[in-house]
PDB file of C-alpha atoms and ligand atoms in Angstrom:
ATOM      1  CA  MET A   1     153.085  85.197 121.192  1.00  0.00           C
ATOM      2  CA  ARG A   2     149.967  87.365 119.710  1.00  0.00           C
ATOM      3  CA  VAL A   3     147.047  85.442 118.476  1.00  0.00           C
ATOM      4  CA  VAL A   4     143.825  86.169 116.645  1.00  0.00           C
ATOM      5  CA  VAL A   5     141.514  83.378 117.511  1.00  0.00           C
ATOM      6  CA  SER A   6     138.022  83.655 115.065  1.00  0.00           C
ATOM      7  CA  ILE A   7     135.764  81.269 116.027  1.00  0.00           C
ATOM      8  CA  GLY A   8     132.767  80.445 113.843  1.00  0.00           C
ATOM      9  CA  GLY A   9     129.422  80.252 115.193  1.00  0.00           C
ATOM     10  CA  SER A  10     128.657  77.100 113.993  1.00  0.00           C
ATOM     11  CA  VAL A  11     131.800  75.945 115.943  1.00  0.00           C
ATOM     12  CA  LEU A  12     131.222  77.640 119.307  1.00  0.00           C
ATOM     13  CA  ALA A  13     127.285  77.688 119.710  1.00  0.00           C
ATOM     14  CA  PRO A  14     125.381  75.586 117.257  1.00  0.00           C
ATOM     15  CA  ASP A  15     123.278  74.232 119.448  1.00  0.00           C
ATOM     16  CA  LEU A  16     123.568  76.915 122.625  1.00  0.00           C
ATOM     17  CA  ALA A  17     125.048  73.750 124.760  1.00  0.00           C
ATOM     18  CA  PRO A  18     127.009  75.497 127.636  1.00  0.00           C
ATOM     19  CA  GLY A  19     129.520  72.535 128.010  1.00  0.00           C
ATOM     20  CA  ARG A  20     131.198  73.909 124.070  1.00  0.00           C
ATOM     21  CA  VAL A  21     131.550  77.361 125.397  1.00  0.00           C
ATOM     22  CA  ARG A  22     133.020  76.040 128.203  1.00  0.00           C
ATOM     23  CA  GLY A  23     135.302  73.919 126.396  1.00  0.00           C
ATOM     24  CA  HIS A  24     136.412  76.851 123.990  1.00  0.00           C
ATOM     25  CA  ALA A  25     136.618  79.037 126.881  1.00  0.00           C
ATOM     26  CA  ALA A  26     139.152  77.115 128.691  1.00  0.00           C
ATOM     27  CA  VAL A  27     141.440  76.526 126.143  1.00  0.00           C
ATOM     28  CA  ILE A  28     141.754  80.221 125.719  1.00  0.00           C
ATOM     29  CA  ASP A  29     142.286  80.521 129.562  1.00  0.00           C
ATOM     30  CA  GLU A  30     145.230  78.373 128.827  1.00  0.00           C
ATOM     31  CA  LEU A  31     146.863  80.562 126.003  1.00  0.00           C
ATOM     32  CA  VAL A  32     146.502  83.256 128.238  1.00  0.00           C
ATOM     33  CA  ALA A  33     148.030  81.465 131.303  1.00  0.00           C
ATOM     34  CA  ALA A  34     150.691  80.142 129.286  1.00  0.00           C
ATOM     35  CA  GLY A  35     151.765  84.148 128.411  1.00  0.00           C
ATOM     36  CA  HIS A  36     150.017  84.502 124.872  1.00  0.00           C
ATOM     37  CA  GLU A  37     147.825  87.403 123.912  1.00  0.00           C
ATOM     38  CA  VAL A  38     144.706  86.583 122.797  1.00  0.00           C
ATOM     39  CA  ALA A  39     142.067  88.210 120.949  1.00  0.00           C
ATOM     40  CA  VAL A  40     138.742  86.712 119.839  1.00  0.00           C
ATOM     41  CA  VAL A  41     136.128  86.991 117.226  1.00  0.00           C
ATOM     42  CA  VAL A  42     133.205  84.801 117.216  1.00  0.00           C
ATOM     43  CA  GLY A  43     130.708  84.424 114.144  1.00  0.00           C
ATOM     44  CA  GLY A  44     126.913  84.066 114.055  1.00  0.00           C
ATOM     45  CA  GLY A  45     126.718  80.593 112.504  1.00  0.00           C
ATOM     46  CA  GLY A  46     123.527  78.710 112.529  1.00  0.00           C
ATOM     47  CA  VAL A  47     121.449  81.635 114.431  1.00  0.00           C
ATOM     48  CA  ALA A  48     122.505  83.899 112.549  1.00  0.00           C
ATOM     49  CA  ARG A  49     121.647  81.985 109.205  1.00  0.00           C
ATOM     50  CA  ASP A  50     118.085  81.561 110.378  1.00  0.00           C
ATOM     51  CA  TYR A  51     117.755  84.885 111.428  1.00  0.00           C
ATOM     52  CA  ILE A  52     118.750  85.983 107.888  1.00  0.00           C
ATOM     53  CA  GLY A  53     116.542  83.522 106.360  1.00  0.00           C
ATOM     54  CA  THR A  54     113.334  84.739 108.064  1.00  0.00           C
ATOM     55  CA  ALA A  55     113.805  88.076 107.893  1.00  0.00           C
ATOM     56  CA  ARG A  56     114.772  88.122 103.952  1.00  0.00           C
ATOM     57  CA  GLU A  57     111.551  86.672 103.588  1.00  0.00           C
ATOM     58  CA  LEU A  58     109.940  89.281 105.345  1.00  0.00           C
ATOM     59  CA  GLY A  59     111.244  91.739 102.756  1.00  0.00           C
ATOM     60  CA  ALA A  60     114.790  93.565 105.329  1.00  0.00           C
ATOM     61  CA  SER A  61     117.356  94.719 102.802  1.00  0.00           C
ATOM     62  CA  GLU A  62     120.748  92.937 102.618  1.00  0.00           C
ATOM     63  CA  TYR A  63     122.275  95.336 104.745  1.00  0.00           C
ATOM     64  CA  ASP A  64     119.651  95.028 107.382  1.00  0.00           C
ATOM     65  CA  LEU A  65     120.123  91.259 107.415  1.00  0.00           C
ATOM     66  CA  ASP A  66     123.909  92.078 108.058  1.00  0.00           C
ATOM     67  CA  VAL A  67     122.978  94.217 110.998  1.00  0.00           C
ATOM     68  CA  LEU A  68     121.130  91.159 112.179  1.00  0.00           C
ATOM     69  CA  GLY A  69     123.861  88.543 111.390  1.00  0.00           C
ATOM     70  CA  ILE A  70     126.313  91.198 113.608  1.00  0.00           C
ATOM     71  CA  ALA A  71     123.565  91.085 116.355  1.00  0.00           C
ATOM     72  CA  VAL A  72     123.965  87.681 116.824  1.00  0.00           C
ATOM     73  CA  THR A  73     127.620  87.586 116.207  1.00  0.00           C
ATOM     74  CA  ARG A  74     127.810  89.611 119.377  1.00  0.00           C
ATOM     75  CA  LEU A  75     125.326  87.218 121.471  1.00  0.00           C
ATOM     76  CA  ASN A  76     127.792  84.537 120.418  1.00  0.00           C
ATOM     77  CA  ALA A  77     130.586  86.829 122.097  1.00  0.00           C
ATOM     78  CA  ARG A  78     128.774  87.955 125.116  1.00  0.00           C
ATOM     79  CA  LEU A  79     127.967  83.257 125.605  1.00  0.00           C
ATOM     80  CA  LEU A  80     132.361  83.427 125.055  1.00  0.00           C
ATOM     81  CA  VAL A  81     132.537  86.049 127.414  1.00  0.00           C
ATOM     82  CA  ALA A  82     130.618  84.359 130.427  1.00  0.00           C
ATOM     83  CA  ALA A  83     132.632  81.731 130.230  1.00  0.00           C
ATOM     84  CA  LEU A  84     136.001  83.165 130.443  1.00  0.00           C
ATOM     85  CA  ARG A  85     138.008  83.050 133.282  1.00  0.00           C
ATOM     86  CA  SER A  86     140.335  85.304 132.282  1.00  0.00           C
ATOM     87  CA  GLU A  87     139.871  89.340 132.514  1.00  0.00           C
ATOM     88  CA  ALA A  88     138.151  90.306 129.564  1.00  0.00           C
ATOM     89  CA  SER A  89     135.860  93.084 128.991  1.00  0.00           C
ATOM     90  CA  PRO A  90     131.915  92.672 129.875  1.00  0.00           C
ATOM     91  CA  GLU A  91     130.808  94.055 126.692  1.00  0.00           C
ATOM     92  CA  PRO A  92     132.541  92.595 123.483  1.00  0.00           C
ATOM     93  CA  ALA A  93     134.516  95.138 121.885  1.00  0.00           C
ATOM     94  CA  VAL A  94     132.169  96.723 118.266  1.00  0.00           C
ATOM     95  CA  GLU A  95     134.974  97.883 116.670  1.00  0.00           C
ATOM     96  CA  HIS A  96     138.759  96.902 116.081  1.00  0.00           C
ATOM     97  CA  ALA A  97     140.009  99.991 118.272  1.00  0.00           C
ATOM     98  CA  GLU A  98     138.298  99.184 121.188  1.00  0.00           C
ATOM     99  CA  ALA A  99     139.304  95.389 121.029  1.00  0.00           C
ATOM    100  CA  ARG A 100     143.127  96.532 120.762  1.00  0.00           C
ATOM    101  CA  ALA A 101     142.545  98.803 123.479  1.00  0.00           C
ATOM    102  CA  SER A 102     141.260  95.813 125.464  1.00  0.00           C
ATOM    103  CA  LEU A 103     144.144  93.654 124.503  1.00  0.00           C
ATOM    104  CA  ARG A 104     146.796  96.642 125.329  1.00  0.00           C
ATOM    105  CA  ARG A 105     145.330  96.346 128.971  1.00  0.00           C
ATOM    106  CA  GLY A 106     146.027  92.843 129.215  1.00  0.00           C
ATOM    107  CA  GLU A 107     142.497  91.460 128.553  1.00  0.00           C
ATOM    108  CA  VAL A 108     141.535  88.526 126.455  1.00  0.00           C
ATOM    109  CA  ALA A 109     139.549  90.998 123.823  1.00  0.00           C
ATOM    110  CA  VAL A 110     136.437  89.071 122.544  1.00  0.00           C
ATOM    111  CA  MET A 111     134.076  90.986 119.625  1.00  0.00           C
ATOM    112  CA  GLY A 112     131.826  90.210 116.895  1.00  0.00           C
ATOM    113  CA  GLY A 113     131.019  91.511 113.786  1.00  0.00           C
ATOM    114  CA  THR A 114     131.857  95.263 113.111  1.00  0.00           C
ATOM    115  CA  VAL A 115     129.882  97.057 110.135  1.00  0.00           C
ATOM    116  CA  PRO A 116     127.899  95.289 107.057  1.00  0.00           C
ATOM    117  CA  GLY A 117     129.095  93.691 104.205  1.00  0.00           C
ATOM    118  CA  HIS A 118     131.830  91.046 105.374  1.00  0.00           C
ATOM    119  CA  THR A 119     131.770  88.718 107.951  1.00  0.00           C
ATOM    120  CA  THR A 120     133.746  87.495 111.020  1.00  0.00           C
ATOM    121  CA  ASP A 121     136.781  86.163 109.072  1.00  0.00           C
ATOM    122  CA  ALA A 122     137.508  89.692 107.688  1.00  0.00           C
ATOM    123  CA  VAL A 123     137.018  91.018 111.422  1.00  0.00           C
ATOM    124  CA  ALA A 124     139.772  88.549 112.444  1.00  0.00           C
ATOM    125  CA  ALA A 125     141.851  89.361 109.526  1.00  0.00           C
ATOM    126  CA  LEU A 126     141.482  93.158 109.762  1.00  0.00           C
ATOM    127  CA  LEU A 127     141.919  92.506 113.947  1.00  0.00           C
ATOM    128  CA  GLY A 128     145.163  90.615 113.104  1.00  0.00           C
ATOM    129  CA  GLU A 129     146.476  93.556 111.078  1.00  0.00           C
ATOM    130  CA  SER A 130     145.834  96.334 113.629  1.00  0.00           C
ATOM    131  CA  VAL A 131     147.322  94.442 116.424  1.00  0.00           C
ATOM    132  CA  GLU A 132     150.176  93.017 114.295  1.00  0.00           C
ATOM    133  CA  SER A 133     149.234  89.300 115.499  1.00  0.00           C
ATOM    134  CA  ASP A 134     152.119  86.847 114.905  1.00  0.00           C
ATOM    135  CA  LEU A 135     149.314  84.081 114.137  1.00  0.00           C
ATOM    136  CA  VAL A 136     145.381  84.378 113.041  1.00  0.00           C
ATOM    137  CA  VAL A 137     143.638  80.888 113.802  1.00  0.00           C
ATOM    138  CA  PHE A 138     140.721  80.392 111.885  1.00  0.00           C
ATOM    139  CA  ALA A 139     138.416  77.735 113.613  1.00  0.00           C
ATOM    140  CA  THR A 140     136.109  77.052 111.057  1.00  0.00           C
ATOM    141  CA  SER A 141     133.894  73.170 110.839  1.00  0.00           C
ATOM    142  CA  VAL A 142     135.954  72.566 108.116  1.00  0.00           C
ATOM    143  CA  PRO A 143     139.808  70.932 108.488  1.00  0.00           C
ATOM    144  CA  GLY A 144     141.328  73.419 106.374  1.00  0.00           C
ATOM    145  CA  VAL A 145     141.460  74.777 102.911  1.00  0.00           C
ATOM    146  CA  PHE A 146     140.667  71.896  99.944  1.00  0.00           C
ATOM    147  CA  SER A 147     141.278  71.696  96.584  1.00  0.00           C
ATOM    148  CA  ALA A 148     137.460  71.350  95.793  1.00  0.00           C
ATOM    149  CA  ASP A 149     134.351  70.989  98.165  1.00  0.00           C
ATOM    150  CA  PRO A 150     135.148  67.839 100.151  1.00  0.00           C
ATOM    151  CA  LYS A 151     131.135  67.042 100.515  1.00  0.00           C
ATOM    152  CA  ARG A 152     130.638  67.125  96.754  1.00  0.00           C
ATOM    153  CA  ASP A 153     133.853  65.964  95.568  1.00  0.00           C
ATOM    154  CA  ASP A 154     136.010  62.553  96.215  1.00  0.00           C
ATOM    155  CA  THR A 155     139.183  63.819  95.043  1.00  0.00           C
ATOM    156  CA  ALA A 156     139.233  66.964  97.022  1.00  0.00           C
ATOM    157  CA  GLU A 157     143.014  67.462  98.646  1.00  0.00           C
ATOM    158  CA  ARG A 158     143.440  69.336 101.481  1.00  0.00           C
ATOM    159  CA  PHE A 159     146.531  71.910 101.559  1.00  0.00           C
ATOM    160  CA  ASP A 160     148.265  71.569 104.017  1.00  0.00           C
ATOM    161  CA  ARG A 161     150.583  74.820 103.305  1.00  0.00           C
ATOM    162  CA  LEU A 162     148.997  78.170 101.081  1.00  0.00           C
ATOM    163  CA  SER A 163     150.913  81.205 100.109  1.00  0.00           C
ATOM    164  CA  ALA A 164     148.433  83.947 100.520  1.00  0.00           C
ATOM    165  CA  ALA A 165     148.967  84.863  97.057  1.00  0.00           C
ATOM    166  CA  GLU A 166     147.345  80.743  96.095  1.00  0.00           C
ATOM    167  CA  LEU A 167     144.534  81.436  99.177  1.00  0.00           C
ATOM    168  CA  VAL A 168     143.323  84.187  97.404  1.00  0.00           C
ATOM    169  CA  ASP A 169     143.035  82.654  94.063  1.00  0.00           C
ATOM    170  CA  ILE A 170     141.737  79.716  95.943  1.00  0.00           C
ATOM    171  CA  ILE A 171     138.780  81.437  97.524  1.00  0.00           C
ATOM    172  CA  ALA A 172     137.967  83.776  94.449  1.00  0.00           C
ATOM    173  CA  SER A 173     137.153  80.472  92.473  1.00  0.00           C
ATOM    174  CA  ILE A 174     135.371  78.952  95.333  1.00  0.00           C
ATOM    175  CA  GLU A 175     133.062  82.175  95.327  1.00  0.00           C
ATOM    176  CA  LEU A 176     132.377  82.208  91.778  1.00  0.00           C
ATOM    177  CA  SER A 177     130.769  78.486  92.141  1.00  0.00           C
ATOM    178  CA  ALA A 178     127.386  78.626  93.426  1.00  0.00           C
ATOM    179  CA  GLY A 179     126.188  77.768  96.684  1.00  0.00           C
ATOM    180  CA  SER A 180     129.671  77.178  97.382  1.00  0.00           C
ATOM    181  CA  ASN A 181     130.741  77.570 101.167  1.00  0.00           C
ATOM    182  CA  ALA A 182     134.315  79.057 101.383  1.00  0.00           C
ATOM    183  CA  PRO A 183     135.754  78.209 104.702  1.00  0.00           C
ATOM    184  CA  VAL A 184     137.521  81.735 104.768  1.00  0.00           C
ATOM    185  CA  ASP A 185     136.014  85.246 103.051  1.00  0.00           C
ATOM    186  CA  LEU A 186     138.170  86.732 100.197  1.00  0.00           C
ATOM    187  CA  LEU A 187     138.184  89.818 102.270  1.00  0.00           C
ATOM    188  CA  ALA A 188     139.946  88.071 104.669  1.00  0.00           C
ATOM    189  CA  ALA A 189     142.438  86.343 102.514  1.00  0.00           C
ATOM    190  CA  LYS A 190     142.910  89.661 100.816  1.00  0.00           C
ATOM    191  CA  VAL A 191     144.022  90.992 104.147  1.00  0.00           C
ATOM    192  CA  LEU A 192     145.957  88.444 105.023  1.00  0.00           C
ATOM    193  CA  GLN A 193     148.298  88.906 101.913  1.00  0.00           C
ATOM    194  CA  ARG A 194     148.555  92.855 102.377  1.00  0.00           C
ATOM    195  CA  SER A 195     149.650  92.416 106.070  1.00  0.00           C
ATOM    196  CA  GLY A 196     152.177  89.212 105.390  1.00  0.00           C
ATOM    197  CA  LEU A 197     149.564  87.566 108.577  1.00  0.00           C
ATOM    198  CA  ARG A 198     150.684  84.071 109.302  1.00  0.00           C
ATOM    199  CA  ALA A 199     147.346  82.344 109.608  1.00  0.00           C
ATOM    200  CA  ILE A 200     145.947  78.765 110.259  1.00  0.00           C
ATOM    201  CA  VAL A 201     142.517  77.243 109.009  1.00  0.00           C
ATOM    202  CA  LEU A 202     141.493  74.537 110.917  1.00  0.00           C
ATOM    203  CA  ASP A 203     138.573  72.265 112.139  1.00  0.00           C
ATOM    204  CA  GLY A 204     137.733  73.989 115.360  1.00  0.00           C
ATOM    205  CA  THR A 205     135.074  71.745 116.971  1.00  0.00           C
ATOM    206  CA  ASP A 206     137.207  70.173 119.375  1.00  0.00           C
ATOM    207  CA  PRO A 207     138.833  73.350 121.027  1.00  0.00           C
ATOM    208  CA  GLU A 208     142.509  71.888 122.086  1.00  0.00           C
ATOM    209  CA  ARG A 209     143.116  72.235 118.232  1.00  0.00           C
ATOM    210  CA  ILE A 210     142.795  75.709 118.796  1.00  0.00           C
ATOM    211  CA  GLY A 211     145.275  75.229 121.205  1.00  0.00           C
ATOM    212  CA  ALA A 212     147.817  73.122 119.711  1.00  0.00           C
ATOM    213  CA  ALA A 213     147.757  75.028 116.351  1.00  0.00           C
ATOM    214  CA  VAL A 214     148.581  78.530 118.935  1.00  0.00           C
ATOM    215  CA  GLU A 215     151.390  75.998 120.770  1.00  0.00           C
ATOM    216  CA  ASP A 216     152.779  74.855 117.469  1.00  0.00           C
ATOM    217  CA  ASP A 217     152.751  70.835 118.690  1.00  0.00           C
ATOM    218  CA  GLY A 218     152.905  69.767 115.414  1.00  0.00           C
ATOM    219  CA  SER A 219     149.643  67.697 115.543  1.00  0.00           C
ATOM    220  CA  VAL A 220     147.731  70.147 114.324  1.00  0.00           C
ATOM    221  CA  GLU A 221     145.777  69.092 110.816  1.00  0.00           C
ATOM    222  CA  GLY A 222     144.726  72.510 109.076  1.00  0.00           C
ATOM    223  CA  THR A 223     145.837  74.558 106.173  1.00  0.00           C
ATOM    224  CA  GLU A 224     148.596  77.002 107.426  1.00  0.00           C
ATOM    225  CA  VAL A 225     149.197  80.348 105.068  1.00  0.00           C
ATOM    226  CA  VAL A 226     152.236  81.667 104.927  1.00  0.00           C
ATOM    227  CA  PRO A 227     153.508  85.186 103.384  1.00  0.00           C
ATOM    228  CA  ASP A 228     154.061  85.611  99.698  1.00  0.00           C
ATOM    229  CA  ALA A 229     157.560  84.888  99.171  1.00  0.00           C
TER     230      ALA A 229
HETATM  231  P1  UTP B   1     129.369  85.235 110.148  1.00  0.00           P
HETATM  232  O1  UTP B   1     130.969  85.686 110.260  1.00  0.00           O
HETATM  233  O2  UTP B   1     128.911  84.445 110.975  1.00  0.00           O
HETATM  234  O3  UTP B   1     129.534  84.622 108.868  1.00  0.00           O
HETATM  235  O4  UTP B   1     128.353  86.528 110.386  1.00  0.00           O
HETATM  236  P2  UTP B   1     129.371  83.293 108.233  1.00  0.00           P
HETATM  237  O5  UTP B   1     129.850  82.691 107.168  1.00  0.00           O
HETATM  238  O6  UTP B   1     127.674  82.563 108.183  1.00  0.00           O
HETATM  239  O7  UTP B   1     130.640  82.662 109.246  1.00  0.00           O
HETATM  240  P3  UTP B   1     130.132  81.150 109.805  1.00  0.00           P
HETATM  241  O8  UTP B   1     129.087  79.789 109.254  1.00  0.00           O
HETATM  242  O9  UTP B   1     129.915  81.533 111.597  1.00  0.00           O
HETATM  243  O10 UTP B   1     131.798  80.572 110.010  1.00  0.00           O
HETATM  244  C1  UTP B   1     127.294  86.243 110.391  1.00  0.00           C
HETATM  245  C2  UTP B   1     126.823  87.037 109.299  1.00  0.00           C
HETATM  246  O11 UTP B   1     126.295  88.495 109.933  1.00  0.00           O
HETATM  247  C3  UTP B   1     126.863  89.320 109.055  1.00  0.00           C
HETATM  248  C4  UTP B   1     126.908  88.726 107.420  1.00  0.00           C
HETATM  249  O12 UTP B   1     125.191  88.631 107.266  1.00  0.00           O
HETATM  250  C5  UTP B   1     127.457  87.132 108.007  1.00  0.00           C
HETATM  251  O13 UTP B   1     127.162  86.472 106.852  1.00  0.00           O
HETATM  252  N1  UTP B   1     128.569  90.008 109.506  1.00  0.00           N
HETATM  253  C6  UTP B   1     129.167  89.802 110.430  1.00  0.00           C
HETATM  254  C7  UTP B   1     128.774  91.766 108.896  1.00  0.00           C
HETATM  255  O14 UTP B   1     128.016  91.890 108.123  1.00  0.00           O
HETATM  256  N2  UTP B   1     129.353  92.079 109.428  1.00  0.00           N
HETATM  257  C8  UTP B   1     130.527  91.351 110.273  1.00  0.00           C
HETATM  258  O15 UTP B   1     131.678  92.346 110.305  1.00  0.00           O
HETATM  259  C9  UTP B   1     130.221  90.415 110.592  1.00  0.00           C
END
């Protein structure tokens, strides 16, 4: 299977603990050993938010804040490259074409963000589109897509399965409410929809869940996004 794995920065490196990065790299290595083609997009997480917060107070433009966020995603991507045993380019790819070429050489493609204006969720969806992946795994810090914010609403229920159109509607309504934190961004949802990609949104803090989702062993709890009928 050709798979794109999007690992949130808050999942991979919330505190820069080497064991956590090693655990995620080991799962990627196992997937490669099992014959899968794997591309990984790494996010910036809390470290990116801290830098962005400080720079915003210093008066940086939104564009420059995004550039700062992208720099942190690439730092996190370097951590993953350092821990991988599989063949991977030592420099994280800075654009999709480079990641695609890396995958074609038989390497694990690793990248962070690309350009201002979106997040690494969208980068992962676009990479999935460009390499025609069979699956995009969004390894986030939440266990899927919910009917409401589970931190604020006890009645919130996780969707086991959504069509891409349903995902777009849900994310659009989450992004409209102040202070909300959507599990994937709207552009990512729209890219999944237009290209008919299959995706899974899951809690990636335990990296074994990422492996289980790719191997489809039935144990994974999360939200599966399937192409519109
Ligand atoms: P993330 O993808 O980590 O955003 O990029 P996030 O929503 O904070 O994700 P989690 O919490 O890790 O899941 C961090 C920031 O970097 C900029 C944006 O400002 C984003 O908020 N960025 C990232 C871009 O501008 N372009 C990109 O391609 C990627």
